[in-house]
Coordinates of C-alpha atoms in Angstrom, one line a residue:
M1 CA -31.1 36.8 13.2
E2 CA -28.4 35.5 15.4
G3 CA -26.3 32.5 14.7
L4 CA -23.5 30.5 16.4
I5 CA -20.5 30.0 14.2
Q6 CA -17.9 27.5 15.3
P7 CA -14.3 28.9 15.0
R8 CA -12.6 27.4 12.0
G9 CA -9.3 28.4 10.5
I10 CA -8.1 32.0 10.7
L11 CA -11.3 33.7 11.6
S12 CA -13.8 33.3 14.5
L13 CA -16.7 35.4 15.3
P14 CA -18.3 36.3 18.6
T15 CA -21.6 34.8 19.5
K16 CA -23.1 38.1 20.4
P17 CA -21.6 40.9 18.3
I18 CA -22.5 44.4 19.4
G19 CA -22.6 46.4 16.3
A20 CA -20.8 47.5 13.2
R21 CA -19.1 50.5 14.7
T22 CA -17.2 48.3 17.1
L23 CA -15.5 46.5 14.2
L24 CA -11.8 47.5 14.4
P25 CA -9.1 47.0 11.8
P26 CA -7.5 43.6 12.0
S27 CA -4.7 43.2 14.5
P28 CA -1.1 42.7 13.4
A29 CA -1.3 39.0 14.5
L30 CA -4.4 38.5 12.4
K31 CA -2.7 40.2 9.5
Q32 CA 0.3 38.0 9.8
R33 CA -1.9 34.9 9.9
T34 CA -3.9 36.1 6.9
F35 CA -0.7 36.6 4.9
T36 CA 0.5 33.1 5.6
R37 CA 1.3 31.4 2.3
N38 CA -1.2 29.1 0.8
L39 CA -4.0 29.8 3.4
P40 CA -7.3 30.9 1.8
P41 CA -7.6 34.6 2.7
F42 CA -10.8 36.6 3.2
S43 CA -12.4 40.0 3.0
L44 CA -14.3 41.9 5.6
S45 CA -17.0 44.5 4.9
S46 CA -19.6 46.3 7.0
N47 CA -22.0 49.0 6.1
G48 CA -20.1 52.3 5.9
H49 CA -16.8 50.8 6.9
T50 CA -13.6 49.9 5.1
K51 CA -13.5 46.7 3.1
F52 CA -10.3 44.7 3.3
Q53 CA -9.5 43.3 -0.1
S54 CA -8.6 39.8 -0.9
F55 CA -5.0 38.7 -0.4
H56 CA -5.3 35.7 -2.7
R57 CA -6.0 35.1 -6.3
N58 CA -8.5 32.3 -5.5
P59 CA -9.9 33.8 -2.3
L60 CA -12.3 32.4 0.3
K61 CA -14.5 35.3 0.9
I62 CA -16.4 35.8 4.2
S63 CA -18.6 38.8 4.0
L64 CA -20.1 40.4 7.2
S65 CA -22.8 43.0 7.2
H66 CA -24.7 44.6 10.1
N67 CA -28.4 44.4 10.6
E68 CA -29.6 47.1 13.1
K69 CA -33.1 45.5 13.3
N70 CA -32.1 42.3 14.9
R71 CA -28.6 43.3 16.1
G72 CA -27.1 40.2 14.4
F73 CA -24.6 39.5 11.7
I74 CA -25.3 38.1 8.3
C75 CA -22.6 35.5 7.4
K76 CA -22.1 34.2 3.9
A77 CA -19.2 32.0 2.9
E78 CA -18.1 31.8 -0.7
A79 CA -15.5 29.1 -1.5
A80 CA -13.3 29.7 -4.4
A81 CA -12.2 27.0 -6.8
A82 CA -10.3 24.3 -4.9
G83 CA -6.6 23.8 -5.4
G84 CA -5.5 27.5 -5.5
S85 CA -2.2 28.2 -3.7
G86 CA -1.3 31.8 -4.0
D87 CA 1.9 33.5 -3.2
G88 CA 0.5 36.3 -1.0
D89 CA 0.0 38.8 -3.8
S90 CA -2.4 41.5 -2.6
S91 CA -2.6 43.4 -5.9
S92 CA -5.0 41.3 -7.8
I93 CA -7.9 38.9 -7.3
A94 CA -7.7 37.5 -10.8
A95 CA -7.5 33.8 -11.4
T96 CA -4.1 32.2 -11.1
P97 CA -2.4 31.7 -14.5
N98 CA -2.4 28.1 -15.6
I99 CA -1.0 25.9 -18.4
F100 CA -3.1 23.0 -19.7
G101 CA -5.4 23.5 -16.8
V102 CA -2.6 23.3 -14.2
E103 CA -1.7 26.3 -12.1
V104 CA 1.8 27.7 -12.7
T105 CA 2.5 27.6 -9.0
T106 CA 1.8 23.8 -9.0
L107 CA 3.9 23.3 -12.1
K108 CA 6.8 25.0 -10.3
K109 CA 6.7 22.2 -7.8
I110 CA 5.7 19.2 -9.9
I111 CA 8.1 19.6 -12.8
P112 CA 11.3 19.9 -10.6
L113 CA 10.0 17.0 -8.5
G114 CA 9.5 14.9 -11.6
L115 CA 13.0 15.7 -12.8
M116 CA 14.4 14.9 -9.3
F117 CA 12.6 11.5 -9.3
F118 CA 13.9 10.8 -12.8
C119 CA 17.5 11.5 -11.8
I120 CA 17.2 9.5 -8.6
L121 CA 15.7 6.4 -10.3
F122 CA 18.2 6.7 -13.2
N123 CA 21.0 6.6 -10.8
Y124 CA 19.4 3.7 -8.8
T125 CA 19.1 1.5 -11.9
I126 CA 22.7 2.0 -12.8
L127 CA 23.8 1.4 -9.2
R128 CA 21.6 -1.7 -8.8
D129 CA 22.9 -3.3 -12.0
T130 CA 26.5 -2.4 -11.2
K131 CA 26.5 -3.7 -7.7
D132 CA 25.3 -7.2 -8.8
V133 CA 28.0 -7.3 -11.5
L134 CA 30.8 -6.4 -8.9
V135 CA 29.9 -8.9 -6.2
V136 CA 28.7 -11.8 -8.3
T137 CA 31.4 -11.8 -11.0
A138 CA 34.4 -10.9 -8.8
K139 CA 37.2 -13.5 -8.5
G140 CA 36.6 -15.8 -5.6
S141 CA 32.9 -14.8 -5.3
S142 CA 29.6 -15.9 -6.6
A143 CA 25.8 -15.3 -6.2
E144 CA 26.0 -17.2 -2.9
I145 CA 27.6 -14.1 -1.3
I146 CA 24.4 -12.1 -1.6
P147 CA 22.5 -13.7 1.3
F148 CA 25.4 -13.2 3.7
L149 CA 25.9 -9.7 2.4
K150 CA 22.3 -8.7 2.9
T151 CA 22.2 -10.1 6.4
W152 CA 25.5 -9.3 8.0
V153 CA 26.5 -6.1 6.2
N154 CA 23.4 -4.5 4.6
L155 CA 21.0 -4.9 7.5
P156 CA 23.4 -3.6 10.2
M157 CA 24.4 -0.6 8.1
A158 CA 20.7 0.2 7.3
I159 CA 19.8 0.2 11.0
G160 CA 22.9 2.2 11.8
F161 CA 22.0 4.8 9.2
M162 CA 18.5 5.0 10.6
L163 CA 19.8 5.8 14.1
L164 CA 22.2 8.3 12.7
Y165 CA 19.5 10.0 10.5
T166 CA 17.2 10.2 13.6
K167 CA 19.9 12.0 15.6
L168 CA 20.8 14.4 12.7
S169 CA 17.2 15.2 12.2
N170 CA 17.0 16.5 15.8
V171 CA 19.9 19.0 15.3
L172 CA 19.8 20.0 11.6
S173 CA 17.3 21.9 9.5
K174 CA 15.5 20.0 6.7
K175 CA 17.7 21.6 4.0
A176 CA 21.0 20.9 5.9
L177 CA 19.8 17.3 6.6
F178 CA 19.1 16.7 2.9
Y179 CA 22.6 17.9 1.8
T180 CA 24.3 16.1 4.7
V181 CA 22.8 12.8 3.6
I182 CA 23.0 13.0 -0.2
I183 CA 26.5 14.6 -0.7
P184 CA 28.4 11.6 0.9
F185 CA 26.6 9.3 -1.5
I186 CA 27.7 11.4 -4.5
A187 CA 31.3 11.7 -3.2
Y188 CA 31.6 7.9 -2.5
F189 CA 30.3 6.8 -6.0
G190 CA 32.7 9.2 -7.7
A191 CA 35.6 8.0 -5.5
F192 CA 34.8 4.4 -6.1
G193 CA 34.9 4.7 -9.9
F194 CA 38.1 6.7 -10.1
V195 CA 40.1 5.6 -7.0
M196 CA 38.8 2.5 -5.2
Y197 CA 38.2 0.2 -8.1
P198 CA 41.5 0.9 -9.9
L199 CA 43.2 0.1 -6.6
S200 CA 41.1 -2.9 -5.7
N201 CA 43.9 -5.4 -6.3
M202 CA 46.0 -3.6 -3.7
I203 CA 43.3 -3.1 -1.0
H204 CA 41.6 -6.5 -1.1
P205 CA 43.1 -9.1 1.3
E206 CA 42.9 -12.0 -1.2
A207 CA 45.8 -14.0 0.4
L208 CA 44.2 -13.9 3.8
A209 CA 40.8 -15.0 2.3
D210 CA 42.5 -17.9 0.5
K211 CA 44.1 -19.0 3.7
L212 CA 40.9 -18.9 5.7
L213 CA 39.0 -20.7 2.9
A214 CA 41.5 -23.5 2.9
T215 CA 41.0 -23.8 6.7
L216 CA 37.2 -23.5 6.9
G217 CA 36.2 -25.3 3.7
P218 CA 34.2 -24.3 0.6
R219 CA 30.9 -23.9 2.5
F220 CA 32.2 -20.6 3.9
M221 CA 33.1 -19.2 0.5
G222 CA 30.1 -16.7 0.8
P223 CA 31.1 -15.1 4.1
L224 CA 34.8 -15.1 3.3
A225 CA 34.0 -13.4 -0.1
I226 CA 32.8 -10.4 1.9
L227 CA 36.3 -10.1 3.4
R228 CA 38.0 -10.8 0.1
I229 CA 36.2 -8.0 -1.9
W230 CA 35.2 -5.7 0.9
S231 CA 35.2 -2.5 -1.3
F232 CA 32.8 -4.1 -3.7
C233 CA 30.6 -5.1 -0.8
L234 CA 30.6 -1.6 0.5
F235 CA 29.5 -0.4 -3.0
Y236 CA 26.7 -3.0 -2.9
V237 CA 25.5 -1.6 0.5
M238 CA 25.7 2.0 -0.6
A239 CA 23.8 1.2 -3.8
E240 CA 21.1 -0.5 -1.6
L241 CA 21.0 2.5 0.7
W242 CA 20.5 4.8 -2.2
G243 CA 17.3 3.1 -3.0
S244 CA 15.9 3.1 0.5
V245 CA 17.4 6.4 1.8
V246 CA 17.4 8.8 -1.2
V247 CA 14.2 7.5 -2.8
S248 CA 12.1 6.7 0.2
V249 CA 13.3 9.1 2.9
L250 CA 14.7 12.1 1.1
F251 CA 12.6 12.4 -2.1
W252 CA 9.2 11.3 -0.8
G253 CA 9.8 13.2 2.4
F254 CA 10.5 16.3 0.4
A255 CA 7.6 15.7 -2.0
N256 CA 5.1 15.3 0.9
Q257 CA 6.5 18.5 2.5
I258 CA 5.8 20.8 -0.5
T259 CA 2.7 19.3 -2.1
T260 CA -0.9 19.4 -1.0
V261 CA -3.1 16.3 -0.8
D262 CA -5.0 17.2 -4.0
E263 CA -1.8 17.7 -5.9
A264 CA -0.5 14.4 -4.6
K265 CA -3.5 12.5 -5.8
K266 CA -3.2 14.0 -9.2
F267 CA 0.5 13.9 -9.8
Y268 CA 2.1 11.1 -7.7
P269 CA 0.9 8.4 -10.2
L270 CA 2.7 10.4 -12.9
F271 CA 5.9 10.1 -10.9
G272 CA 5.6 6.3 -11.1
L273 CA 5.3 6.5 -14.9
G274 CA 8.3 8.8 -15.0
A275 CA 10.3 6.4 -12.9
N276 CA 9.8 3.6 -15.4
V277 CA 10.9 5.9 -18.2
A278 CA 14.1 6.4 -16.2
L279 CA 14.4 2.6 -16.0
I280 CA 14.2 2.3 -19.8
F281 CA 16.8 5.0 -20.4
S282 CA 19.2 3.9 -17.7
G283 CA 19.0 0.3 -18.9
R284 CA 20.1 1.5 -22.4
T285 CA 22.9 3.5 -20.8
V286 CA 24.2 0.5 -18.9
K287 CA 24.0 -1.6 -22.1
Y288 CA 25.9 1.1 -24.1
F289 CA 28.8 1.4 -21.7
S290 CA 29.0 -2.3 -21.1
N291 CA 29.6 -2.8 -24.8
M292 CA 32.5 -0.2 -24.9
R293 CA 34.9 -3.1 -24.4
K294 CA 34.5 -4.1 -28.1
N295 CA 36.0 -0.8 -29.2
L296 CA 39.0 -0.8 -26.9
G297 CA 42.4 -2.0 -27.6
P298 CA 44.0 -5.2 -26.2
G299 CA 45.1 -5.1 -22.6
V300 CA 42.6 -2.4 -21.6
D301 CA 40.3 -3.2 -18.7
G302 CA 37.0 -2.5 -20.4
W303 CA 35.0 -2.9 -17.2
A304 CA 37.1 -0.2 -15.5
V305 CA 36.5 2.2 -18.4
S306 CA 32.7 1.6 -18.5
L307 CA 32.6 1.9 -14.7
K308 CA 34.3 5.3 -14.7
A309 CA 31.8 6.5 -17.3
M310 CA 28.8 5.2 -15.4
M311 CA 30.0 6.7 -12.1
S312 CA 30.5 10.0 -13.8
I313 CA 26.9 10.0 -14.9
V314 CA 25.8 9.1 -11.3
V315 CA 27.8 12.1 -9.9
G316 CA 26.3 14.4 -12.6
M317 CA 22.8 13.3 -11.8
G318 CA 23.5 13.6 -8.1
L319 CA 24.6 17.2 -8.5
A320 CA 21.5 17.9 -10.7
I321 CA 19.3 16.5 -7.8
C322 CA 21.0 19.0 -5.4
F323 CA 20.4 21.9 -7.8
L324 CA 16.7 21.0 -8.2
Y325 CA 16.3 20.8 -4.5
W326 CA 17.9 24.2 -4.0
W327 CA 15.8 25.7 -6.7
V328 CA 12.5 24.5 -5.3
N329 CA 13.4 25.7 -1.8
R330 CA 14.4 29.1 -3.2
Y331 CA 11.6 29.8 -5.6
V332 CA 8.6 27.7 -4.6
P333 CA 6.3 28.7 -1.7
L334 CA 5.7 25.8 0.7
P335 CA 2.1 25.0 1.8
T336 CA 1.1 25.7 5.4
R337 CA 0.4 22.5 7.3
S338 CA -2.1 22.0 10.1
K339 CA -0.5 22.5 13.6
K340 CA -2.6 19.5 14.8
K341 CA -0.5 17.0 12.9
K342 CA 1.5 14.8 15.1
V343 CA 5.2 14.4 15.1
K344 CA 6.5 11.0 13.9
P345 CA 7.4 9.0 17.0
Q346 CA 10.9 7.6 17.3
M347 CA 10.3 3.9 17.9
G348 CA 13.1 1.5 18.8
M349 CA 13.4 -2.0 17.5
M350 CA 11.6 -3.6 20.4
E351 CA 8.8 -0.9 20.5
S352 CA 8.3 -1.5 16.8
L353 CA 8.0 -5.2 17.2
K354 CA 5.5 -4.8 20.1
F355 CA 3.4 -2.5 18.0
L356 CA 3.3 -4.9 15.1
V357 CA 2.2 -7.7 17.3
S358 CA -0.6 -5.7 19.0
S359 CA -2.3 -4.4 15.9
P360 CA -4.0 -6.9 13.6
Y361 CA -4.2 -4.4 10.8
I362 CA -0.5 -3.4 11.0
R363 CA 0.4 -7.0 11.5
D364 CA -1.2 -8.1 8.2
L365 CA 0.3 -5.1 6.4
A366 CA 3.7 -6.1 7.9
T367 CA 3.2 -9.6 6.6
L368 CA 2.7 -8.3 3.1
V369 CA 6.0 -6.4 3.2
V370 CA 8.0 -9.2 4.8
A371 CA 6.6 -11.9 2.5
Y372 CA 7.4 -9.9 -0.6
G373 CA 11.0 -9.4 0.5
I374 CA 11.5 -13.0 1.4
S375 CA 9.8 -14.4 -1.8
I376 CA 11.7 -12.2 -4.3
N377 CA 15.0 -12.9 -2.6
L378 CA 14.5 -16.7 -2.7
V379 CA 14.0 -16.6 -6.5
E380 CA 16.3 -13.7 -7.4
V381 CA 19.5 -15.1 -5.8
T382 CA 18.9 -18.5 -7.4
W383 CA 18.4 -16.8 -10.8
K384 CA 21.6 -14.7 -10.4
S385 CA 23.7 -17.9 -9.8
K386 CA 22.5 -19.2 -13.1
L387 CA 23.1 -15.8 -14.7
K388 CA 26.8 -15.8 -13.6
A389 CA 27.2 -19.3 -15.1
Q390 CA 25.9 -18.1 -18.4
F391 CA 27.6 -14.7 -18.4
P392 CA 30.9 -14.9 -16.4
S393 CA 32.4 -11.7 -17.9
P394 CA 31.5 -8.5 -16.0
N395 CA 30.7 -6.7 -19.3
E396 CA 28.5 -9.5 -20.6
Y397 CA 26.7 -9.7 -17.2
S398 CA 26.3 -5.9 -17.1
A399 CA 25.0 -5.8 -20.7
F400 CA 22.3 -8.4 -19.9
M401 CA 21.3 -6.5 -16.7
G402 CA 20.9 -3.4 -18.9
D403 CA 18.5 -5.2 -21.1
F404 CA 16.7 -6.6 -18.1
S405 CA 16.2 -3.1 -16.6
T406 CA 14.8 -1.8 -19.9
C407 CA 12.4 -4.6 -20.2
T408 CA 11.3 -4.1 -16.5
G409 CA 10.7 -0.5 -17.2
I410 CA 8.5 -1.2 -20.3
A411 CA 6.6 -3.9 -18.4
T412 CA 6.0 -1.7 -15.4
F413 CA 5.0 1.2 -17.5
T414 CA 2.3 -1.0 -19.2
M415 CA 1.2 -2.4 -15.9
M416 CA 0.8 1.1 -14.4
L417 CA -1.5 2.0 -17.3
L418 CA -3.6 -1.1 -16.5
S419 CA -3.4 -0.7 -12.7
Q420 CA -6.0 2.2 -12.7
Y421 CA -8.5 -0.1 -14.4
V422 CA -7.8 -2.9 -11.9
F423 CA -8.3 -0.6 -8.9
N424 CA -11.5 0.9 -10.4
K425 CA -13.0 -2.4 -11.7
Y426 CA -12.0 -4.9 -9.0
G427 CA -10.9 -2.9 -6.0
W428 CA -8.1 -3.0 -3.5
G429 CA -8.4 -6.7 -2.6
V430 CA -7.9 -8.0 -6.1
A431 CA -5.0 -5.6 -6.8
A432 CA -3.3 -6.7 -3.5
K433 CA -3.5 -10.4 -4.5
I434 CA -2.1 -10.0 -8.0
T435 CA 1.5 -9.6 -7.0
P436 CA 1.8 -12.8 -4.9
T437 CA -0.1 -14.7 -7.5
V438 CA 2.2 -13.6 -10.3
L439 CA 5.3 -14.3 -8.2
L440 CA 4.0 -17.8 -7.3
L441 CA 3.1 -18.8 -10.9
T442 CA 6.4 -17.5 -12.4
G443 CA 8.4 -18.9 -9.4
V444 CA 6.9 -22.4 -10.0
A445 CA 7.8 -22.2 -13.7
F446 CA 11.4 -21.2 -12.9
F447 CA 12.0 -23.8 -10.2
S448 CA 10.4 -26.5 -12.4
L449 CA 12.8 -25.7 -15.2
I450 CA 15.7 -26.0 -12.9
L451 CA 14.6 -29.2 -11.1
F452 CA 13.1 -31.1 -14.1
G453 CA 15.2 -29.7 -16.9
G454 CA 15.8 -33.1 -18.4
P455 CA 12.4 -33.6 -20.0
F456 CA 12.5 -30.1 -21.4
A457 CA 15.9 -30.4 -22.9
P458 CA 14.8 -31.6 -26.4
L459 CA 12.2 -28.7 -26.6
V460 CA 14.8 -26.2 -25.5
A461 CA 17.3 -27.5 -28.0
K462 CA 14.8 -27.0 -30.8
L463 CA 14.5 -23.3 -29.8
G464 CA 18.3 -23.0 -30.1
M465 CA 19.0 -22.7 -26.4
T466 CA 20.8 -24.6 -23.8
P467 CA 18.9 -25.6 -20.5
L468 CA 21.1 -23.0 -18.7
L469 CA 20.2 -20.2 -21.0
A470 CA 16.5 -21.2 -20.9
A471 CA 16.7 -21.0 -17.1
V472 CA 18.3 -17.5 -17.3
Y473 CA 15.5 -16.3 -19.6
V474 CA 12.7 -17.8 -17.6
G475 CA 14.2 -16.4 -14.4
A476 CA 14.5 -13.0 -16.1
L477 CA 10.8 -13.1 -17.1
Q478 CA 9.9 -14.1 -13.5
N479 CA 11.7 -11.1 -12.1
I480 CA 10.3 -8.7 -14.7
F481 CA 6.7 -9.7 -14.1
S482 CA 7.2 -9.8 -10.3
K483 CA 8.8 -6.4 -10.1
S484 CA 6.4 -4.8 -12.5
A485 CA 3.5 -6.1 -10.5
K486 CA 5.2 -4.9 -7.3
Y487 CA 5.8 -1.3 -8.6
S488 CA 2.4 -0.9 -10.3
L489 CA 0.1 -2.7 -7.8
F490 CA 1.8 -3.8 -4.6
D491 CA 3.4 -0.5 -3.7
P492 CA 0.2 1.6 -4.3
C493 CA -1.8 -1.0 -2.3
K494 CA 0.6 -0.8 0.6
E495 CA 0.5 3.1 0.7
M496 CA -3.3 3.1 0.3
A497 CA -3.6 0.8 3.3
Y498 CA -2.4 3.6 5.6
I499 CA -5.0 6.1 4.4
P500 CA -8.0 5.0 6.5
L501 CA -6.1 4.6 9.7
D502 CA -6.4 7.0 12.6
E503 CA -3.4 9.4 12.9
D504 CA -1.8 7.7 15.8
T505 CA -1.9 4.2 14.2
K506 CA -0.9 5.5 10.8
V507 CA 2.2 7.2 12.1
K508 CA 3.3 4.5 14.5
G509 CA 2.6 1.7 12.1
K510 CA 4.6 3.4 9.3
A511 CA 7.5 3.9 11.7
A512 CA 7.3 0.3 12.8
I513 CA 7.3 -1.1 9.3
D514 CA 10.2 1.3 8.3
V515 CA 12.3 0.1 11.2
V516 CA 11.5 -3.7 11.2
C517 CA 9.8 -5.0 8.1
N518 CA 11.8 -3.6 5.2
P519 CA 15.1 -4.9 6.6
L520 CA 13.5 -8.1 7.8
G521 CA 12.0 -8.8 4.4
K522 CA 15.3 -8.3 2.6
S523 CA 17.3 -10.3 5.1
G524 CA 14.7 -13.0 5.8
G525 CA 15.1 -14.7 2.5
A526 CA 18.9 -14.3 2.9
L527 CA 18.8 -16.1 6.3
I528 CA 16.9 -19.0 4.8
Q529 CA 19.4 -19.3 2.0
Q530 CA 22.3 -19.2 4.3
F531 CA 20.8 -22.0 6.3
M532 CA 20.3 -24.0 3.2
I533 CA 23.8 -23.3 1.8
L534 CA 25.5 -24.3 5.1
T535 CA 23.3 -27.4 5.4
F536 CA 23.3 -28.8 1.9
G537 CA 26.6 -27.3 0.7
S538 CA 25.5 -25.2 -2.2
L539 CA 22.6 -23.1 -3.5
A540 CA 21.9 -25.6 -6.3
S541 CA 21.5 -28.5 -3.9
S542 CA 19.0 -26.6 -1.8
T543 CA 16.8 -25.5 -4.7
P544 CA 14.0 -28.1 -4.2
Y545 CA 13.6 -26.9 -0.6
L546 CA 13.6 -23.3 -1.6
G547 CA 10.7 -24.0 -3.9
V548 CA 8.6 -25.5 -1.1
I549 CA 9.5 -22.6 1.2
L550 CA 8.4 -20.1 -1.5
L551 CA 5.0 -21.8 -1.7
G552 CA 4.5 -21.5 2.1
I553 CA 5.5 -17.8 2.1
V554 CA 3.2 -16.9 -0.7
T555 CA 0.3 -18.8 0.9
A556 CA 0.8 -16.8 4.1
W557 CA 1.0 -13.6 1.9
L558 CA -2.3 -14.3 0.2
A559 CA -4.0 -15.1 3.6
A560 CA -2.8 -11.8 5.0
A561 CA -4.0 -9.9 1.9
K562 CA -7.4 -11.4 2.3
S563 CA -7.6 -10.5 6.0
L564 CA -6.4 -7.0 5.3
E565 CA -8.9 -6.5 2.5
G566 CA -11.8 -7.0 5.0
Q567 CA -10.3 -4.6 7.5
F568 CA -9.4 -2.0 4.8
N569 CA -12.9 -2.0 3.3
T570 CA -14.5 -1.6 6.8
L571 CA -12.3 1.3 7.7
M572 CA -12.9 3.0 4.3
S573 CA -16.7 2.6 4.8
E574 CA -16.4 4.2 8.2
E575 CA -14.2 7.1 6.8
E576 CA -16.8 7.7 4.0
L577 CA -19.6 7.8 6.6
E578 CA -17.6 10.3 8.7
K579 CA -17.0 12.5 5.7
E580 CA -20.7 12.5 4.9
M581 CA -21.5 13.5 8.5
E582 CA -19.0 16.3 8.4
R583 CA -20.4 17.5 5.0
A584 CA -23.9 17.5 6.4
A585 CA -22.8 19.4 9.5
S586 CA -21.0 22.0 7.5
L587 CA -24.2 22.8 5.5
K588 CA -25.7 24.1 8.8
I589 CA -23.0 26.7 9.3
P590 CA -24.4 29.6 7.1
V591 CA -26.9 31.9 8.8
V592 CA -29.3 33.5 6.3
S593 CA -29.9 37.3 6.5
S594 CA -33.3 38.9 6.3
E595 CA -32.5 40.1 2.8
E596 CA -31.6 36.7 1.6
A597 CA -34.6 35.1 3.3
A598 CA -36.8 37.6 1.5
S599 CA -35.1 36.7 -1.8
G600 CA -35.9 33.0 -1.2
E601 CA -32.3 31.8 -0.8
S602 CA -32.0 28.9 1.6
P603 CA -29.0 27.8 3.6
S604 CA -28.7 24.7 1.4
Q605 CA -28.1 27.0 -1.6
L606 CA -25.2 28.7 0.0
P607 CA -21.7 27.5 -1.1
E608 CA -20.0 25.3 1.4
T609 CA -17.2 26.9 3.3
S610 CA -13.8 25.3 2.9
S611 CA -11.5 25.2 5.8
P612 CA -8.2 27.0 5.5
N613 CA -6.6 24.0 7.2
G614 CA -7.9 21.6 4.7
I615 CA -5.0 21.9 2.4

């Protein structure tokens, strides 16, 4: 019997083989491709000829035998258990050792990645809480500096970094690029705690800022505060970049590089749970060092002491990240990727904007990202202005932020446990709409307490709180619920939305949103607040209008989520149909020998051959 076998992976067969005696030992090139790490290997056998043993613990065996009667080959594919990723050991075909059902090779990747993610998020929580304390509680500054800081300092530096990173990625290896990016962060945070902050009174041009403020008026206090406390503002930007660069670019880029798709589906959700454990522990750390002032003598700058301690931890965690990265690269084999994968295009700002406008799917996805950034900033900055009024001391402010981070971690951990049920029970659409709904309801409660605090004053007094403290607590709850919904539902929904896209749209859309939407979402709310501050004189005076704008933004967010839900479900249905067609086509590949036909074995009973490229 003669059969046509389409070339797949590392082995292709001729359509008209001419006999067993013409089978030669594999060429060096074939051997080299066979020994490539993490590709399922094979074994060849023919009557009376040498059999090449498996090179893999979980092999994909393709057996060939010769039938003189019909001058054809009998091909049988036997797929081993999925998920094996051997290390090229040719001495044994035994099953790969595993612990609790997980292969040791996989654990060598997942455990260091989990530790890296813990260290990165631990640092980010400390930096995020510290940056707010520095710029909000500094002399001559307030929460009104944040909109100007995000727009005129953070956004340009983010774009500048992106351009620099793109150029470095063209000339440096992946390892060199990782160290080149992360080491300056570690060095800067160490230098800030031990050098820049102690010298802040000498390097800040306070006299010049006071002179300009007297000339321009109090409405320009926010922009002038950037000049007044420039080193604190630089720390703010570096802390923001740590979240976007080290977390999104370095860590997830490295994780996607060394893990397979099956490993990612299984273990990436666990990274999210680990991240929230880091939030809890780092929140406690911030609270502990913020309370150190109580045990210090008079005349000692308690904030400077706690800042040095926290920056020491950041440096230590940063060095641990570098060590873990080195260890994984040194001792863990990397999976072989398909050569058909496309390189991520380098899209400029205008190209990204054109692509966003041209694709309805990407446009709706971009709307979700931008709307979240604007909405959370509209509420968060207003809340932080009340927070400073309640806790003017840096240590008190920092201690409260430590408690806030711990509560956020606990709430997000709980939400992540529930998110699996939400996705399974109600689907992508409901999960995507929960975050804007939560943000809208809690935002209405927060703004209502600020605008109509009078009627609530007697009730608040019975609870032993002032209206200001009540606004701080309600704003904290609003941020906790919004962020926990974002981490547990919004982020997974956003990443899942890329899955059913074709490769070209997926890669270009991701690039466009990275370049345009993340910075635009962060600075969009800041631009609105700047306009309100310059128009009405203060953030408090513009609060009613901010509430109306928040309602409009969330309404557009919900509409985009509904539109994207229909497109997402359609694409997922098409993808499932394509998978079924491919699965049906793959069942026709095996050609049954005369011996197997005599034994009654049909092609449908043969195991399905897995592609070596389907890692």
